[in-house]
Coordinates of C-alpha atoms in Angstrom, one line a residue:
M18 CA 22.2 63.9 238.4
S19 CA 24.0 60.5 237.4
N20 CA 24.9 59.7 240.7
S21 CA 21.0 61.0 241.7
N22 CA 20.2 58.7 239.1
A23 CA 22.7 55.5 239.9
T24 CA 20.7 55.6 243.5
T25 CA 17.7 56.0 242.9
K26 CA 18.3 53.1 240.5
Q27 CA 19.7 51.3 243.8
L28 CA 17.1 52.3 245.8
I29 CA 14.1 50.7 242.8
W30 CA 16.2 47.2 242.9
S31 CA 16.6 47.1 247.0
R32 CA 13.1 47.4 246.9
N33 CA 12.7 44.6 244.6
A34 CA 14.5 42.5 245.7
L35 CA 13.1 43.0 249.5
F36 CA 9.5 42.7 247.7
I37 CA 10.9 38.8 246.8
I38 CA 12.4 38.1 250.2
F39 CA 8.8 39.6 252.1
T40 CA 7.5 36.4 250.1
L41 CA 9.5 33.9 251.5
P42 CA 8.5 33.8 255.4
G43 CA 4.6 33.7 254.0
I44 CA 5.8 30.7 251.9
A45 CA 7.1 28.8 254.7
M46 CA 4.5 29.3 257.1
A47 CA 2.0 28.3 255.1
S48 CA 3.0 25.6 253.8
W49 CA 3.5 24.4 257.3
V50 CA 0.1 26.0 258.8
A51 CA -2.1 23.8 255.7
R52 CA -0.5 20.8 256.5
T53 CA -1.2 20.9 259.8
P54 CA -4.2 18.2 260.2
E55 CA -1.9 15.9 258.5
V56 CA 0.9 16.3 261.0
R57 CA -1.0 16.0 264.1
D58 CA -2.9 13.4 262.8
T59 CA 1.1 11.8 261.7
L60 CA 1.9 12.5 265.4
E61 CA -1.2 11.2 266.9
A62 CA -0.9 14.5 268.6
S63 CA -4.3 16.0 270.7
T64 CA -5.4 19.8 270.7
A65 CA -3.0 20.1 273.7
E66 CA 0.1 18.2 272.5
M67 CA -0.5 20.3 269.4
G68 CA -0.2 23.6 270.6
W69 CA 3.4 22.3 272.7
I70 CA 5.0 21.4 269.6
I71 CA 3.7 24.9 268.0
F72 CA 5.5 26.4 271.6
G73 CA 9.0 24.9 269.0
L74 CA 7.6 27.7 267.0
A75 CA 7.1 30.6 269.3
F76 CA 10.3 30.1 271.4
G77 CA 12.7 29.7 268.8
S78 CA 10.5 33.2 266.7
M79 CA 11.1 34.8 270.5
A80 CA 14.5 34.1 271.1
G81 CA 15.6 35.8 267.5
L82 CA 13.3 38.5 268.4
L83 CA 15.1 39.1 271.4
C84 CA 18.5 39.3 269.5
A85 CA 18.0 40.7 266.8
S86 CA 18.4 44.5 267.3
R87 CA 21.7 43.7 268.7
A88 CA 22.9 41.4 265.3
V89 CA 21.8 43.8 263.0
A90 CA 23.6 46.8 264.6
R91 CA 26.6 44.5 265.1
A92 CA 26.5 42.5 261.1
G93 CA 24.0 44.5 258.6
A94 CA 20.4 43.3 258.1
R95 CA 21.4 42.4 254.5
F96 CA 23.5 39.7 256.4
V97 CA 21.3 38.6 259.1
T98 CA 18.5 38.3 256.4
V99 CA 21.0 35.5 254.6
L100 CA 21.5 34.0 257.9
S101 CA 17.6 33.4 259.0
I102 CA 16.7 32.7 255.9
L103 CA 18.9 29.3 256.0
C104 CA 17.4 28.8 259.6
V105 CA 14.3 28.7 258.2
T106 CA 15.1 26.4 255.0
A107 CA 16.6 24.4 257.5
G108 CA 13.5 24.0 260.0
T109 CA 10.9 23.5 257.4
A110 CA 13.5 20.2 256.4
A111 CA 13.9 19.2 260.0
V112 CA 9.9 19.3 260.3
G113 CA 9.3 17.2 257.1
T114 CA 11.7 14.8 258.6
G115 CA 10.1 14.7 262.0
T116 CA 6.9 13.7 259.9
Y117 CA 8.1 11.7 258.2
V118 CA 9.8 9.5 261.4
S119 CA 6.7 10.7 263.2
V120 CA 9.1 12.3 266.3
S121 CA 7.4 15.0 267.7
L122 CA 10.6 15.7 268.9
L123 CA 12.2 16.3 265.6
V124 CA 9.1 18.2 264.9
F125 CA 9.8 20.6 267.9
L126 CA 13.4 21.3 267.7
G127 CA 12.5 22.1 263.4
L128 CA 9.5 24.2 264.4
M129 CA 12.2 26.1 266.7
M130 CA 14.7 26.6 264.2
F131 CA 12.3 28.2 261.1
G132 CA 11.5 29.8 264.1
L133 CA 14.9 31.4 264.9
G134 CA 15.1 32.0 261.3
I135 CA 11.2 33.9 260.6
G136 CA 12.3 35.4 264.9
F137 CA 15.4 37.4 263.0
L138 CA 13.7 38.0 259.3
E139 CA 11.5 39.5 260.2
V140 CA 12.9 42.5 262.4
A141 CA 15.6 42.5 259.6
I142 CA 13.3 43.0 256.4
N143 CA 10.9 44.9 258.7
L144 CA 13.8 47.7 259.3
E145 CA 15.0 47.6 255.8
G146 CA 11.4 48.7 254.5
A147 CA 11.5 51.2 257.1
V148 CA 13.8 52.6 256.0
L149 CA 13.2 52.7 252.0
E150 CA 10.1 53.7 253.2
R151 CA 12.0 56.6 254.3
A152 CA 14.5 56.9 251.3
L153 CA 11.4 56.6 248.4
H154 CA 9.7 59.0 250.4
K155 CA 6.0 56.8 250.1
T156 CA 3.9 54.6 252.3
L157 CA 6.1 51.1 251.2
L158 CA 5.2 48.1 254.1
P159 CA 1.7 47.6 253.3
A160 CA 3.0 46.5 250.2
L161 CA 6.0 45.0 251.0
H162 CA 3.5 43.0 253.3
A163 CA 1.0 41.9 250.8
S164 CA 4.3 40.3 249.3
F165 CA 4.5 38.3 252.5
S166 CA 0.3 37.4 252.2
G167 CA 1.0 36.9 248.3
G168 CA 4.1 34.1 249.7
T169 CA 1.0 33.1 252.6
L170 CA -1.5 32.7 249.3
A171 CA 1.5 30.7 247.0
G172 CA 2.1 28.4 249.7
A173 CA -1.2 27.3 250.7
G174 CA -2.8 27.1 246.9
G175 CA 0.5 25.0 246.8
S176 CA 0.1 22.6 250.2
A177 CA -3.8 22.1 248.4
L178 CA -2.1 21.2 244.8
M179 CA -0.3 19.0 246.7
M180 CA -3.1 17.4 249.3
A181 CA -5.1 17.3 245.8
L182 CA -1.9 14.8 244.4
D183 CA -1.3 13.0 247.7
I184 CA 2.2 14.3 248.1
S185 CA 3.0 13.7 251.5
V186 CA 3.7 16.1 254.2
T187 CA 7.7 15.3 253.7
V188 CA 8.6 15.6 250.3
H189 CA 6.4 19.1 250.1
L190 CA 8.2 20.6 252.6
L191 CA 11.9 19.3 251.2
I192 CA 10.7 20.3 248.1
I193 CA 10.0 24.6 250.3
S194 CA 13.6 24.5 251.4
V195 CA 15.2 24.2 248.1
V196 CA 12.8 26.6 246.8
M197 CA 13.6 28.7 249.3
A198 CA 17.9 28.6 249.1
L199 CA 17.5 29.0 245.4
I200 CA 15.3 32.0 245.2
L201 CA 18.0 33.5 248.4
L202 CA 20.5 32.7 245.7
F203 CA 19.0 35.1 243.6
S204 CA 17.8 38.1 245.2
Y205 CA 20.5 39.0 248.9
R206 CA 22.7 40.3 246.3
F207 CA 20.7 43.3 245.8
L208 CA 19.9 44.8 249.1
P209 CA 22.0 47.3 250.5
H210 CA 24.8 46.4 252.6
G211 CA 25.0 47.8 256.5
T212 CA 20.9 49.1 257.3
G213 CA 21.7 48.9 260.6
K214 CA 25.1 49.1 261.2
E215 CA 25.0 52.5 259.5
D216 CA 21.8 53.4 261.6
L217 CA 22.9 52.1 265.0
P218 CA 26.4 54.1 265.6
R219 CA 25.5 57.6 265.3
K220 CA 23.7 58.7 268.1
K221 CA 24.3 57.8 272.0
T222 CA 20.2 56.4 272.3
E223 CA 21.1 54.5 269.5
T224 CA 24.7 52.9 270.0
D225 CA 23.6 51.6 273.9
P226 CA 20.6 49.0 272.7
S227 CA 20.0 48.8 276.2
V228 CA 19.6 52.0 277.1
S229 CA 17.9 52.8 273.9
A230 CA 15.0 50.4 274.1
W231 CA 14.6 51.8 277.9
T232 CA 13.8 54.6 276.6
V233 CA 11.7 54.1 273.7
W234 CA 10.0 51.2 276.8
K235 CA 8.9 54.8 278.2
E236 CA 7.3 55.9 275.0
P237 CA 3.1 56.3 275.5
R238 CA 2.9 56.0 271.5
T239 CA 5.3 53.7 271.1
L240 CA 3.6 51.2 273.5
L241 CA -0.1 52.4 272.0
I242 CA 1.2 51.2 268.5
G243 CA 2.0 48.0 270.5
L244 CA -1.0 47.7 271.4
V245 CA -2.5 47.5 267.5
V246 CA 0.3 45.6 266.3
F247 CA -0.6 42.8 269.4
G248 CA -4.0 43.1 268.6
M249 CA -3.9 42.3 264.8
A250 CA -0.6 40.1 264.8
F251 CA -2.9 37.9 267.7
A252 CA -5.8 37.9 265.2
E253 CA -3.7 37.2 262.0
G254 CA -1.4 34.6 264.2
S255 CA -3.8 32.5 265.9
A256 CA -5.5 32.2 261.7
N257 CA -2.4 31.0 261.1
D258 CA -1.8 28.2 263.4
W259 CA -5.6 27.7 264.5
L260 CA -8.0 28.6 260.8
P261 CA -7.8 25.3 259.4
L262 CA -8.0 22.8 262.5
A263 CA -11.1 24.9 263.8
M264 CA -12.9 24.8 260.5
V265 CA -12.3 20.7 260.6
D266 CA -13.4 20.4 264.9
G267 CA -15.8 23.4 265.0
F268 CA -17.9 22.7 261.2
H269 CA -17.2 19.1 260.6
V270 CA -15.7 19.2 257.9
Q271 CA -12.7 17.8 255.6
P272 CA -8.9 19.2 256.2
I273 CA -8.8 20.1 252.5
T274 CA -12.3 22.5 253.7
G275 CA -10.3 23.8 256.1
S276 CA -7.0 25.3 254.1
A277 CA -9.6 26.4 251.7
M278 CA -10.8 28.7 254.3
F279 CA -6.9 29.3 255.6
T280 CA -6.3 30.2 251.6
L281 CA -9.5 32.6 251.8
F282 CA -7.9 34.5 254.7
L283 CA -5.2 34.6 253.0
T284 CA -6.6 35.7 250.1
A285 CA -8.0 38.9 252.2
M286 CA -5.0 39.4 254.0
F287 CA -3.3 39.5 250.4
L288 CA -6.3 42.4 248.9
G289 CA -6.6 44.3 252.0
R290 CA -2.2 44.9 251.7
T291 CA -2.0 45.2 247.7
A292 CA -5.3 48.3 248.3
G293 CA -3.9 49.6 251.4
G294 CA -1.4 51.7 250.7
F295 CA -4.1 54.0 248.5
F296 CA -6.6 54.4 251.1
L297 CA -3.9 55.4 253.9
D298 CA -2.7 57.8 251.3
R299 CA -6.0 59.1 250.5
F300 CA -7.5 58.5 254.4
G301 CA -4.8 58.5 256.6
R302 CA -4.0 55.7 259.0
V303 CA -6.2 56.3 261.7
P304 CA -9.2 56.3 260.2
V305 CA -8.7 53.1 257.7
L306 CA -6.9 51.6 260.7
R307 CA -10.2 51.9 263.2
T308 CA -12.4 50.3 259.7
A309 CA -9.9 47.3 259.9
S310 CA -10.4 46.9 262.8
G311 CA -14.2 47.0 263.1
L312 CA -14.1 44.5 259.5
A313 CA -12.1 42.4 261.7
F314 CA -14.3 42.3 264.9
S315 CA -17.2 41.5 262.9
G316 CA -15.8 38.7 260.6
L317 CA -14.6 36.5 263.8
A318 CA -18.1 37.2 265.6
L319 CA -19.7 35.8 262.3
V320 CA -16.8 32.4 262.2
I321 CA -17.3 32.0 266.3
F322 CA -20.9 32.3 266.5
S323 CA -22.7 31.6 263.1
G324 CA -22.5 28.1 263.4
Y325 CA -22.5 28.0 259.2
L326 CA -20.5 27.7 257.0
P327 CA -21.3 29.9 254.1
V328 CA -21.6 33.0 256.8
A329 CA -18.5 31.8 258.3
S330 CA -16.7 31.7 255.0
V331 CA -17.7 35.4 255.0
G332 CA -16.9 36.2 258.8
V333 CA -13.2 34.6 256.9
F334 CA -12.6 36.5 254.1
L335 CA -13.8 40.2 256.9
W336 CA -11.5 38.8 259.2
G337 CA -8.2 38.9 257.0
L338 CA -9.7 41.9 255.4
G339 CA -9.3 43.7 258.7
T340 CA -6.4 42.0 259.9
S341 CA -4.4 43.0 257.1
L342 CA -3.3 47.1 257.6
G343 CA -2.8 46.0 261.6
F344 CA 1.2 45.3 261.8
P345 CA 3.0 47.1 258.3
V346 CA 0.7 50.2 259.3
G347 CA 2.2 49.7 263.3
I348 CA 5.7 49.9 261.6
S349 CA 5.4 52.1 259.5
A350 CA 4.3 54.3 262.4
A351 CA 7.6 53.3 265.0
G352 CA 9.7 54.3 261.9
D353 CA 7.9 58.1 261.0
E354 CA 10.8 60.0 263.6
S355 CA 14.2 59.3 261.9
E356 CA 16.3 59.5 265.3
G357 CA 15.6 55.9 266.9
A358 CA 13.5 54.5 264.2
V359 CA 16.0 51.3 264.7
T360 CA 14.8 50.4 267.9
R361 CA 11.3 51.1 267.8
V362 CA 11.0 49.5 264.7
S363 CA 12.6 46.1 266.3
I364 CA 10.5 47.0 269.9
V365 CA 7.0 46.8 268.3
S366 CA 8.6 43.8 266.2
I367 CA 8.8 42.1 268.9
I368 CA 5.0 42.8 270.4
G369 CA 4.4 42.4 267.4
Y370 CA 5.6 38.7 266.8
S371 CA 5.5 38.0 270.3
A372 CA 1.3 37.7 270.1
F373 CA 1.7 36.3 266.5
L374 CA 3.9 33.1 267.2
A375 CA 3.8 33.1 271.7
G376 CA -0.2 33.4 271.1
P377 CA -1.5 31.2 269.2
P378 CA 0.3 27.8 271.6
I379 CA -2.1 30.1 274.1
L380 CA -4.8 29.6 273.0
G381 CA -4.6 26.0 271.5
L382 CA -4.9 25.5 275.4
F383 CA -7.7 27.0 275.8
G384 CA -9.2 25.5 273.2
E385 CA -8.4 22.2 275.0
I386 CA -10.7 22.7 276.8
L387 CA -13.5 26.0 275.5
G388 CA -13.3 24.4 271.5
L389 CA -10.8 26.8 269.3
L390 CA -13.8 28.2 267.9
H391 CA -14.7 29.2 271.9
A392 CA -11.4 29.8 272.7
F393 CA -10.9 32.6 269.5
V394 CA -13.2 35.3 271.7
F395 CA -10.1 36.0 273.4
V396 CA -8.7 36.8 269.8
L397 CA -11.9 39.1 269.6
I398 CA -10.9 40.5 272.8
G399 CA -7.4 42.0 271.3
I400 CA -8.6 43.3 268.2
F401 CA -11.0 45.8 270.1
L402 CA -8.7 47.1 272.3
A403 CA -6.4 47.3 268.6
G404 CA -9.1 49.4 267.2
L405 CA -9.6 51.7 270.6
A406 CA -5.6 52.2 270.6
S407 CA -5.7 53.5 266.4
S408 CA -5.5 56.7 267.2
S409 CA -1.7 56.9 268.5
V410 CA -0.4 55.6 264.3
K411 CA -1.0 59.2 263.3
K412 CA 2.1 61.0 262.0
P413 CA 3.2 63.0 264.3
A414 CA 3.6 67.0 263.7
G415 CA 6.1 68.4 261.7

């Protein structure tokens, strides 16, 4: 009995540490996004040039995502998590420094390092979350992603405060780097050792990541889950990278108003993920996800086509609320079956973060031609496809 109690206590400490760590990429991402209008102005970059600068984030993230499952298999999720956050910390500081000296290349390289850390980190912590979810026998990933959203909300709110106090982008991002390092120092020790190392060698399909990946890529259910995550992650990532600029350029408001709209979006994401576990346990994944995709679609349509800021504000809230559950529900669905769960979670994460990180820079290129608001039509299409594929997240029988 004492061993059981000790194990339960360890799981709870691990869960609490994971909640804290999930906030860190949110804080970092929101701090960067909220200051993008000022970074653009300091660098004197066009929308297309900002798209290429942001591509550094996407490139680094994709490199991290593609290497993450093998890194976790060799070193364990805890070790990968620590190194990832250190990369994000260094990248954030480099972006702040690049802005100070007005060197676009340094900002690009800083974002690439930032993205590399994010790519490794998201696979590692989502894997930790999926394993804990099975161990605790309760829906956990939406709440963990609510911590990410809470981090983005804190980052956006802190950014608004920094702007109100007229604190420079450089000082702001250096402060964020120090805060993340201190939080990591406190929390990493409570994570379990060798989560990925323990799971990967157990079966032939998981011993050779390439064989396992090839098998999983041929599973229709996994691909449809990937489509759900792709559409919703594209919707979330587009807001994270472009919403403040889209509001400034499309509605001719001040940067602080664009930042406020981004904060509203993040608040809706946080509320959706906080309440999501209750609705998912009560009504099931498929009805909740279909409703969420409908809210996201209608909200984004209001942002694009209303032309009136108060109506667009309602749209921003619905967009965030509807988008909130797509990624965590997809990760939960990918981890339903313990056999091959590590690989499925990794592949669905890769699909999702491909949309989350690579989609927005491409959207920026269309935004240069169509305007950012009208470029969001491509995001509407992604949300629609995610809604069509939502039946794939149903738990397998037995």
